[in-house]
PDB file of C-alpha atoms and ligand atoms in Angstrom:
ATOM      1  CA  MET A  16      19.812  10.010  -3.515  1.00 36.00           C
ATOM      2  CA  ARG A  17      19.522  13.426  -1.926  1.00 37.00           C
ATOM      3  CA  GLN A  18      17.514  14.750  -4.810  1.00 36.00           C
ATOM      4  CA  THR A  19      15.359  11.659  -4.725  1.00 36.00           C
ATOM      5  CA  ARG A  20      14.448  12.249  -1.119  1.00 34.00           C
ATOM      6  CA  HIS A  21      13.679  15.881  -1.783  1.00 34.00           C
ATOM      7  CA  SER A  22      11.439  14.769  -4.584  1.00 34.00           C
ATOM      8  CA  LEU A  23       9.528  12.360  -2.423  1.00 30.00           C
ATOM      9  CA  THR A  24       8.928  14.787   0.356  1.00 32.00           C
ATOM     10  CA  ARG A  25       8.142  17.761  -1.798  1.00 31.00           C
ATOM     11  CA  ARG A  26       5.776  15.823  -3.981  1.00 32.00           C
ATOM     12  CA  HIS A  27       4.066  14.356  -0.973  1.00 33.00           C
ATOM     13  CA  PHE A  28       3.472  17.815   0.414  1.00 29.00           C
ATOM     14  CA  LEU A  29       2.074  18.937  -2.888  1.00 32.00           C
ATOM     15  CA  ALA A  30      -0.150  15.894  -3.122  1.00 34.00           C
ATOM     16  CA  THR A  31      -1.535  16.162   0.384  1.00 35.00           C
ATOM     17  CA  GLY A  32      -1.576  19.895   0.773  1.00 33.00           C
ATOM     18  CA  ALA A  33       0.308  19.559   4.037  1.00 34.00           C
ATOM     19  CA  THR A  34       1.734  23.035   3.755  1.00 33.00           C
ATOM     20  CA  ALA A  35       1.602  23.532   7.506  1.00 34.00           C
ATOM     21  CA  LEU A  36       4.448  21.057   7.865  1.00 35.00           C
ATOM     22  CA  LEU A  37       6.537  23.015   5.409  1.00 34.00           C
ATOM     23  CA  GLY A  38       6.185  26.026   7.653  1.00 33.00           C
ATOM     24  CA  ALA A  39       7.029  24.066  10.779  1.00 35.00           C
ATOM     25  CA  GLY A  40      10.729  23.706  10.267  1.00 35.00           C
ATOM     26  CA  VAL A  41      11.047  21.857   6.975  1.00 38.00           C
ATOM     27  CA  SER A  42      12.415  24.096   4.263  1.00 38.00           C
ATOM     28  CA  ALA A  43      10.644  24.346   0.951  1.00 37.00           C
ATOM     29  CA  ARG A  44      13.019  23.448  -1.860  1.00 38.00           C
ATOM     30  CA  PRO A  45      13.125  25.104  -5.236  1.00 36.00           C
ATOM     31  CA  ALA A  46      11.567  23.018  -7.962  1.00 36.00           C
ATOM     32  CA  ALA A  47      14.893  22.657  -9.750  1.00 34.00           C
ATOM     33  CA  ALA A  48      16.281  20.715  -6.789  1.00 35.00           C
ATOM     34  CA  TRP A  49      13.915  17.801  -7.243  1.00 38.00           C
ATOM     35  CA  ALA A  50      12.269  18.017 -10.623  1.00 45.00           C
ATOM     36  CA  GLY A  51      13.004  15.070 -12.865  1.00 53.00           C
ATOM     37  CA  SER A  52      14.319  12.716 -10.190  1.00 72.00           C
ATOM     38  CA  ALA A  53      12.431   9.506  -9.579  1.00 77.00           C
ATOM     39  CA  PRO A  54      11.643   8.325  -6.039  1.00 86.00           C
ATOM     40  CA  THR A  55      12.969   5.066  -4.630  1.00 91.00           C
ATOM     41  CA  PRO A  56      10.757   2.449  -2.924  1.00 95.00           C
ATOM     42  CA  GLU A  57      10.279   2.806   0.818  1.00 95.00           C
ATOM     43  CA  SER A  58      10.279  -0.433   2.818  1.00 95.00           C
ATOM     44  CA  GLU A  59       9.767   1.116   6.240  1.00 96.00           C
ATOM     45  CA  VAL A  60       7.646   3.881   7.729  1.00 96.00           C
ATOM     46  CA  ASP A  61       9.268   6.606   9.813  1.00 94.00           C
ATOM     47  CA  ALA A  62       6.605   7.261  12.434  1.00 95.00           C
ATOM     48  CA  GLY A  63       8.338   6.884  15.783  1.00 95.00           C
ATOM     49  CA  PRO A  64       9.037   4.054  18.217  1.00 97.00           C
ATOM     50  CA  MET A  65       6.819   0.966  18.087  1.00 98.00           C
ATOM     51  CA  VAL A  66       4.823   2.239  15.147  1.00 98.00           C
ATOM     52  CA  MET A  67       4.193  -0.135  12.235  1.00 98.00           C
ATOM     53  CA  ALA A  68       2.079  -0.178   9.082  1.00 98.00           C
ATOM     54  CA  LEU A  69      -0.231  -2.918   7.856  1.00 98.00           C
ATOM     55  CA  THR A  70      -0.875  -3.147   4.118  1.00 98.00           C
ATOM     56  CA  PHE A  71      -3.335  -5.306   2.162  1.00 98.00           C
ATOM     57  CA  ASP A  72      -2.871  -5.886  -1.566  1.00 96.00           C
ATOM     58  CA  ASP A  73      -4.804  -7.030  -4.647  1.00 94.00           C
ATOM     59  CA  GLY A  74      -8.302  -6.130  -3.478  1.00 94.00           C
ATOM     60  CA  PRO A  75     -10.845  -5.029  -2.935  1.00 94.00           C
ATOM     61  CA  SER A  76     -12.596  -8.350  -2.472  1.00 92.00           C
ATOM     62  CA  PRO A  77     -16.289  -8.502  -1.578  1.00 91.00           C
ATOM     63  CA  GLN A  78     -15.499 -11.361   0.786  1.00 92.00           C
ATOM     64  CA  TYR A  79     -12.099 -10.995   2.399  1.00 95.00           C
ATOM     65  CA  THR A  80     -11.719  -7.224   2.416  1.00 97.00           C
ATOM     66  CA  LEU A  81     -14.904  -6.936   4.444  1.00 97.00           C
ATOM     67  CA  GLN A  82     -13.568  -9.489   6.936  1.00 97.00           C
ATOM     68  CA  VAL A  83     -10.274  -7.630   7.203  1.00 98.00           C
ATOM     69  CA  LEU A  84     -12.168  -4.377   7.768  1.00 98.00           C
ATOM     70  CA  ASP A  85     -14.173  -5.999  10.558  1.00 98.00           C
ATOM     71  CA  VAL A  86     -11.008  -7.085  12.376  1.00 98.00           C
ATOM     72  CA  LEU A  87      -9.365  -3.690  11.948  1.00 98.00           C
ATOM     73  CA  TYR A  88     -12.521  -1.966  13.187  1.00 98.00           C
ATOM     74  CA  ASP A  89     -12.655  -4.155  16.283  1.00 98.00           C
ATOM     75  CA  HIS A  90      -9.165  -3.002  17.230  1.00 98.00           C
ATOM     76  CA  GLY A  91      -9.369   0.603  16.036  1.00 98.00           C
ATOM     77  CA  VAL A  92      -6.481   0.100  13.610  1.00 98.00           C
ATOM     78  CA  ARG A  93      -6.040   1.915  10.284  1.00 98.00           C
ATOM     79  CA  ALA A  94      -4.308   0.263   7.353  1.00 98.00           C
ATOM     80  CA  THR A  95      -3.393   0.818   3.710  1.00 98.00           C
ATOM     81  CA  PHE A  96      -5.156  -1.067   0.916  1.00 98.00           C
ATOM     82  CA  PHE A  97      -3.194  -1.263  -2.343  1.00 98.00           C
ATOM     83  CA  VAL A  98      -6.051  -1.905  -4.743  1.00 97.00           C
ATOM     84  CA  CYS A  99      -6.181  -2.952  -8.384  1.00 95.00           C
ATOM     85  CA  GLY A 100      -8.229  -0.621 -10.559  1.00 95.00           C
ATOM     86  CA  ASP A 101     -10.017  -3.539 -12.136  1.00 92.00           C
ATOM     87  CA  ASN A 102     -11.364  -4.551  -8.741  1.00 93.00           C
ATOM     88  CA  VAL A 103     -12.230  -0.976  -7.781  1.00 95.00           C
ATOM     89  CA  GLY A 104     -14.741  -0.877 -10.614  1.00 93.00           C
ATOM     90  CA  ARG A 105     -16.173  -4.259  -9.666  1.00 92.00           C
ATOM     91  CA  TYR A 106     -16.624  -3.558  -5.985  1.00 95.00           C
ATOM     92  CA  PRO A 107     -17.111   0.172  -5.448  1.00 96.00           C
ATOM     93  CA  ASP A 108     -19.118  -0.322  -2.248  1.00 97.00           C
ATOM     94  CA  VAL A 109     -16.145  -2.073  -0.663  1.00 97.00           C
ATOM     95  CA  VAL A 110     -13.897   0.796  -1.718  1.00 98.00           C
ATOM     96  CA  ARG A 111     -16.253   3.277  -0.143  1.00 98.00           C
ATOM     97  CA  ARG A 112     -16.302   1.347   3.112  1.00 98.00           C
ATOM     98  CA  ILE A 113     -12.487   1.303   3.191  1.00 98.00           C
ATOM     99  CA  VAL A 114     -12.519   5.088   2.922  1.00 98.00           C
ATOM    100  CA  ALA A 115     -15.432   5.587   5.323  1.00 98.00           C
ATOM    101  CA  GLU A 116     -13.599   3.688   8.055  1.00 98.00           C
ATOM    102  CA  GLY A 117     -10.528   5.870   7.777  1.00 98.00           C
ATOM    103  CA  HIS A 118      -8.186   3.607   5.835  1.00 98.00           C
ATOM    104  CA  VAL A 119      -5.963   4.647   2.971  1.00 98.00           C
ATOM    105  CA  LEU A 120      -6.171   3.541  -0.656  1.00 98.00           C
ATOM    106  CA  GLY A 121      -2.982   2.966  -2.614  1.00 98.00           C
ATOM    107  CA  ASN A 122      -2.464   2.321  -6.321  1.00 98.00           C
ATOM    108  CA  HIS A 123      -1.536  -1.295  -7.217  1.00 97.00           C
ATOM    109  CA  THR A 124      -2.003  -1.018 -11.019  1.00 97.00           C
ATOM    110  CA  TRP A 125      -5.085  -1.912 -13.016  1.00 95.00           C
ATOM    111  CA  SER A 126      -4.689  -5.652 -13.648  1.00 92.00           C
ATOM    112  CA  HIS A 127      -1.595  -6.652 -11.638  1.00 93.00           C
ATOM    113  CA  PRO A 128       0.837  -7.350 -14.493  1.00 93.00           C
ATOM    114  CA  HIS A 129       4.592  -7.817 -14.292  1.00 93.00           C
ATOM    115  CA  LEU A 130       5.578  -4.261 -15.110  1.00 96.00           C
ATOM    116  CA  ASP A 131       8.988  -5.306 -16.422  1.00 95.00           C
ATOM    117  CA  GLY A 132       7.217  -7.027 -19.301  1.00 94.00           C
ATOM    118  CA  LEU A 133       5.233  -3.993 -20.445  1.00 96.00           C
ATOM    119  CA  SER A 134       5.997  -1.027 -22.669  1.00 97.00           C
ATOM    120  CA  ALA A 135       6.446   2.346 -21.019  1.00 97.00           C
ATOM    121  CA  ALA A 136       3.075   3.428 -22.383  1.00 98.00           C
ATOM    122  CA  ASP A 137       1.361   0.378 -20.929  1.00 98.00           C
ATOM    123  CA  VAL A 138       2.991   0.877 -17.525  1.00 98.00           C
ATOM    124  CA  ARG A 139       1.778   4.457 -17.474  1.00 98.00           C
ATOM    125  CA  ASP A 140      -1.714   3.336 -18.511  1.00 98.00           C
ATOM    126  CA  GLN A 141      -1.844   0.711 -15.754  1.00 97.00           C
ATOM    127  CA  ILE A 142      -1.030   3.292 -13.112  1.00 98.00           C
ATOM    128  CA  GLN A 143      -2.983   6.240 -14.521  1.00 98.00           C
ATOM    129  CA  ARG A 144      -6.197   4.255 -15.054  1.00 98.00           C
ATOM    130  CA  THR A 145      -6.064   3.016 -11.485  1.00 98.00           C
ATOM    131  CA  GLN A 146      -5.363   6.511 -10.230  1.00 98.00           C
ATOM    132  CA  ASP A 147      -8.470   7.728 -12.062  1.00 98.00           C
ATOM    133  CA  ALA A 148     -10.665   4.845 -10.840  1.00 98.00           C
ATOM    134  CA  VAL A 149      -9.678   5.262  -7.202  1.00 98.00           C
ATOM    135  CA  THR A 150     -10.146   9.012  -7.407  1.00 98.00           C
ATOM    136  CA  THR A 151     -13.630   8.580  -8.870  1.00 98.00           C
ATOM    137  CA  VAL A 152     -14.830   5.933  -6.419  1.00 98.00           C
ATOM    138  CA  GLY A 153     -12.776   6.773  -3.346  1.00 97.00           C
ATOM    139  CA  GLY A 154     -13.006  10.531  -3.597  1.00 97.00           C
ATOM    140  CA  ARG A 155      -9.311  11.392  -3.595  1.00 95.00           C
ATOM    141  CA  ALA A 156      -6.247  10.544  -5.609  1.00 97.00           C
ATOM    142  CA  PRO A 157      -3.866   7.985  -4.084  1.00 98.00           C
ATOM    143  CA  VAL A 158      -0.445   9.224  -3.007  1.00 97.00           C
ATOM    144  CA  LEU A 159       1.022   5.731  -2.499  1.00 98.00           C
ATOM    145  CA  PHE A 160       1.948   3.126  -5.108  1.00 98.00           C
ATOM    146  CA  ARG A 161       3.054  -0.492  -4.850  1.00 98.00           C
ATOM    147  CA  ALA A 162       4.243  -2.407  -7.899  1.00 97.00           C
ATOM    148  CA  PRO A 163       2.854  -5.934  -8.361  1.00 95.00           C
ATOM    149  CA  TYR A 164       5.483  -8.507  -7.337  1.00 93.00           C
ATOM    150  CA  GLY A 165       7.649  -5.612  -6.177  1.00 94.00           C
ATOM    151  CA  ASP A 166       8.637  -4.853  -9.780  1.00 94.00           C
ATOM    152  CA  PHE A 167       9.474  -1.193  -9.233  1.00 97.00           C
ATOM    153  CA  THR A 168      10.837  -0.606 -12.731  1.00 97.00           C
ATOM    154  CA  ASP A 169      12.477   2.644 -13.799  1.00 96.00           C
ATOM    155  CA  THR A 170       9.422   3.458 -15.880  1.00 97.00           C
ATOM    156  CA  ALA A 171       7.090   2.831 -12.957  1.00 97.00           C
ATOM    157  CA  LEU A 172       9.181   5.066 -10.715  1.00 97.00           C
ATOM    158  CA  THR A 173       9.176   7.809 -13.330  1.00 96.00           C
ATOM    159  CA  VAL A 174       5.393   7.609 -13.531  1.00 97.00           C
ATOM    160  CA  CYS A 175       5.280   7.790  -9.741  1.00 96.00           C
ATOM    161  CA  ALA A 176       7.282  11.007  -9.872  1.00 95.00           C
ATOM    162  CA  ASP A 177       4.986  12.436 -12.519  1.00 95.00           C
ATOM    163  CA  LEU A 178       1.817  11.592 -10.575  1.00 96.00           C
ATOM    164  CA  GLY A 179       3.070  12.478  -7.089  1.00 94.00           C
ATOM    165  CA  LEU A 180       3.041   8.846  -5.925  1.00 96.00           C
ATOM    166  CA  ARG A 181       5.395   7.482  -3.270  1.00 96.00           C
ATOM    167  CA  PRO A 182       6.491   3.912  -4.071  1.00 97.00           C
ATOM    168  CA  ILE A 183       5.913   1.751  -0.997  1.00 97.00           C
ATOM    169  CA  SER A 184       7.574  -1.647  -0.609  1.00 97.00           C
ATOM    170  CA  TRP A 185       7.544  -3.758   2.577  1.00 97.00           C
ATOM    171  CA  SER A 186       9.815  -5.178   5.264  1.00 97.00           C
ATOM    172  CA  VAL A 187       7.726  -8.159   6.418  1.00 98.00           C
ATOM    173  CA  ASP A 188       6.421 -10.670   3.881  1.00 97.00           C
ATOM    174  CA  PRO A 189       4.609 -13.651   5.456  1.00 97.00           C
ATOM    175  CA  THR A 190       3.768 -14.989   1.973  1.00 95.00           C
ATOM    176  CA  ASP A 191       0.167 -15.253   3.069  1.00 94.00           C
ATOM    177  CA  TRP A 192      -1.074 -15.535  -0.521  1.00 90.00           C
ATOM    178  CA  ALA A 193       0.472 -19.032  -0.738  1.00 90.00           C
ATOM    179  CA  ASN A 194      -1.645 -20.259   2.185  1.00 92.00           C
ATOM    180  CA  PRO A 195       1.171 -21.581   4.413  1.00 95.00           C
ATOM    181  CA  GLY A 196      -1.288 -21.878   7.326  1.00 97.00           C
ATOM    182  CA  ALA A 197      -2.610 -19.137   9.572  1.00 98.00           C
ATOM    183  CA  ASP A 198      -0.231 -20.101  12.379  1.00 98.00           C
ATOM    184  CA  THR A 199       2.749 -19.745  10.058  1.00 98.00           C
ATOM    185  CA  ILE A 200       1.570 -16.329   8.888  1.00 98.00           C
ATOM    186  CA  VAL A 201       1.207 -15.270  12.526  1.00 98.00           C
ATOM    187  CA  GLU A 202       4.709 -16.490  13.358  1.00 98.00           C
ATOM    188  CA  ARG A 203       6.229 -14.655  10.414  1.00 98.00           C
ATOM    189  CA  VAL A 204       4.474 -11.368  11.183  1.00 98.00           C
ATOM    190  CA  LEU A 205       5.341 -11.491  14.878  1.00 98.00           C
ATOM    191  CA  ALA A 206       8.961 -12.337  14.019  1.00 98.00           C
ATOM    192  CA  GLY A 207       9.190  -9.315  11.730  1.00 98.00           C
ATOM    193  CA  ALA A 208       7.360  -6.860  13.979  1.00 98.00           C
ATOM    194  CA  ALA A 209       9.558  -3.859  14.719  1.00 98.00           C
ATOM    195  CA  THR A 210       9.564  -0.099  14.732  1.00 97.00           C
ATOM    196  CA  GLY A 211       8.896   1.093  11.186  1.00 97.00           C
ATOM    197  CA  ALA A 212       7.927  -2.312   9.813  1.00 97.00           C
ATOM    198  CA  ILE A 213       5.603  -2.456   6.823  1.00 98.00           C
ATOM    199  CA  VAL A 214       3.710  -5.762   6.689  1.00 98.00           C
ATOM    200  CA  LEU A 215       2.555  -7.165   3.349  1.00 98.00           C
ATOM    201  CA  ASN A 216      -0.793  -8.974   3.380  1.00 97.00           C
ATOM    202  CA  HIS A 217      -3.289  -9.905   0.675  1.00 96.00           C
ATOM    203  CA  ASP A 218      -7.032  -9.350   1.026  1.00 95.00           C
ATOM    204  CA  GLY A 219      -7.860  -9.732  -2.653  1.00 91.00           C
ATOM    205  CA  THR A 220      -7.177 -11.743  -5.742  1.00 79.00           C
ATOM    206  CA  GLU A 221      -4.882  -9.993  -8.122  1.00 64.00           C
ATOM    207  CA  GLY A 222      -6.471  -8.905 -11.343  1.00 48.00           C
ATOM    208  CA  GLY A 223      -9.918 -10.050 -10.321  1.00 43.00           C
ATOM    209  CA  ASP A 224     -11.556 -13.315  -9.407  1.00 44.00           C
ATOM    210  CA  ASP A 225     -10.717 -14.879 -12.752  1.00 45.00           C
ATOM    211  CA  ASP A 226      -6.998 -14.556 -12.163  1.00 47.00           C
ATOM    212  CA  PRO A 227      -6.107 -15.967  -8.754  1.00 46.00           C
ATOM    213  CA  ALA A 228      -2.590 -15.943  -7.442  1.00 47.00           C
ATOM    214  CA  PRO A 229      -0.815 -19.150  -8.403  1.00 42.00           C
ATOM    215  CA  GLY A 230      -1.546 -21.888  -5.930  1.00 43.00           C
ATOM    216  CA  SER A 231      -3.882 -19.866  -3.769  1.00 48.00           C
ATOM    217  CA  GLY A 232      -7.201 -20.419  -5.485  1.00 55.00           C
ATOM    218  CA  GLY A 233      -8.025 -16.889  -4.390  1.00 81.00           C
ATOM    219  CA  ASP A 234      -8.581 -18.040  -0.806  1.00 88.00           C
ATOM    220  CA  ARG A 235      -7.562 -15.356   1.700  1.00 94.00           C
ATOM    221  CA  SER A 236      -9.166 -16.919   4.766  1.00 95.00           C
ATOM    222  CA  GLN A 237      -5.756 -17.679   6.300  1.00 96.00           C
ATOM    223  CA  THR A 238      -4.826 -14.008   5.997  1.00 97.00           C
ATOM    224  CA  VAL A 239      -7.961 -13.035   7.907  1.00 98.00           C
ATOM    225  CA  ALA A 240      -7.463 -15.726  10.557  1.00 98.00           C
ATOM    226  CA  ALA A 241      -3.845 -14.691  11.035  1.00 98.00           C
ATOM    227  CA  LEU A 242      -4.747 -11.014  11.356  1.00 98.00           C
ATOM    228  CA  THR A 243      -7.335 -11.889  13.986  1.00 98.00           C
ATOM    229  CA  SER A 244      -4.550 -13.545  15.977  1.00 98.00           C
ATOM    230  CA  TYR A 245      -1.492 -11.357  15.493  1.00 98.00           C
ATOM    231  CA  LEU A 246      -3.148  -7.949  15.673  1.00 98.00           C
ATOM    232  CA  PRO A 247      -4.194  -8.130  19.342  1.00 98.00           C
ATOM    233  CA  GLN A 248      -0.819  -9.685  20.166  1.00 98.00           C
ATOM    234  CA  LEU A 249       1.018  -6.761  18.583  1.00 98.00           C
ATOM    235  CA  ILE A 250      -1.246  -4.289  20.367  1.00 98.00           C
ATOM    236  CA  ASP A 251      -0.599  -6.024  23.682  1.00 98.00           C
ATOM    237  CA  ALA A 252       3.128  -5.785  22.971  1.00 98.00           C
ATOM    238  CA  GLY A 253       2.816  -2.014  22.648  1.00 98.00           C
ATOM    239  CA  PHE A 254       2.715  -1.499  18.899  1.00 98.00           C
ATOM    240  CA  THR A 255       0.525   1.100  17.243  1.00 98.00           C
ATOM    241  CA  PHE A 256      -0.285   1.371  13.549  1.00 98.00           C
ATOM    242  CA  THR A 257      -0.174   4.080  10.944  1.00 98.00           C
ATOM    243  CA  THR A 258      -0.320   4.594   7.197  1.00 98.00           C
ATOM    244  CA  PRO A 259       2.727   5.743   5.191  1.00 97.00           C
ATOM    245  CA  ASP A 260       0.968   8.738   3.635  1.00 96.00           C
ATOM    246  CA  ALA A 261       0.900  10.404   7.060  1.00 95.00           C
ATOM    247  CA  HIS A 262       4.679  10.217   7.424  1.00 93.00           C
ATOM    248  CA  PRO A 263       6.715  11.665   4.567  1.00 83.00           C
ATOM    249  CA  ARG A 264      10.226  10.361   4.287  1.00 74.00           C
ATOM    250  CA  PRO A 265      12.355  12.882   6.205  1.00 57.00           C
ATOM    251  CA  LEU A 266      14.806  15.131   4.443  1.00 54.00           C
ATOM    252  CA  PRO A 267      18.399  13.867   4.743  1.00 52.00           C
TER     253      PRO A 267
HETATM  254 ZN1   ZN B 326      -0.161  -7.640  -5.592  1.00 75.49          ZN
END
């Protein structure tokens, strides 16, 4: 575990070039201390009291991502979008708007498969292709990864280590993709709101419009309606919002 945490932090520094932090009290570790160890998924963000993170998966979508961006813009909130490479190629203008408005792009594989059903080579291809697509369209390589369905397999975590990706899970899952009703999504998010919480939302349709999430029909309107309601409530309660890339997991 100790080596894993070193790996995460060190690799994050390398990926972001945040060398100033290394010189500000955090010791640089020799490569041998972390090389070869795979990171573990992070389900919370360590960014101080009353700070949370909003995440949106399976996009970008030319319809719902733009609506989500409008709501975030209205409230001056930055979020993380875990995109599928397949959708990045389809909707590059949406990707560019995500970046232009200060949000963060994460890697959510190319076509949203169950990683535990793929060969090691195919898992690596899913992640690497998406890394390349986001880098080309978004202008920088992602440093965050989320496995579809939360299937953070050993192979996926090894690829994360190789590519300098931090695996990001979540602590609040309102199951918005199943369309339980906007009010229910709001209740679930507000109930889970806490310091360090990472909220899982869905702005897109996994794997593209021809492969909607089971039972959802690809409709994310409840996600947008819920966000419009719970975001100002969380702000009024004193919460602020960040993105996990800005807060490396601390050394133990
Ligand atoms: Zn997903």
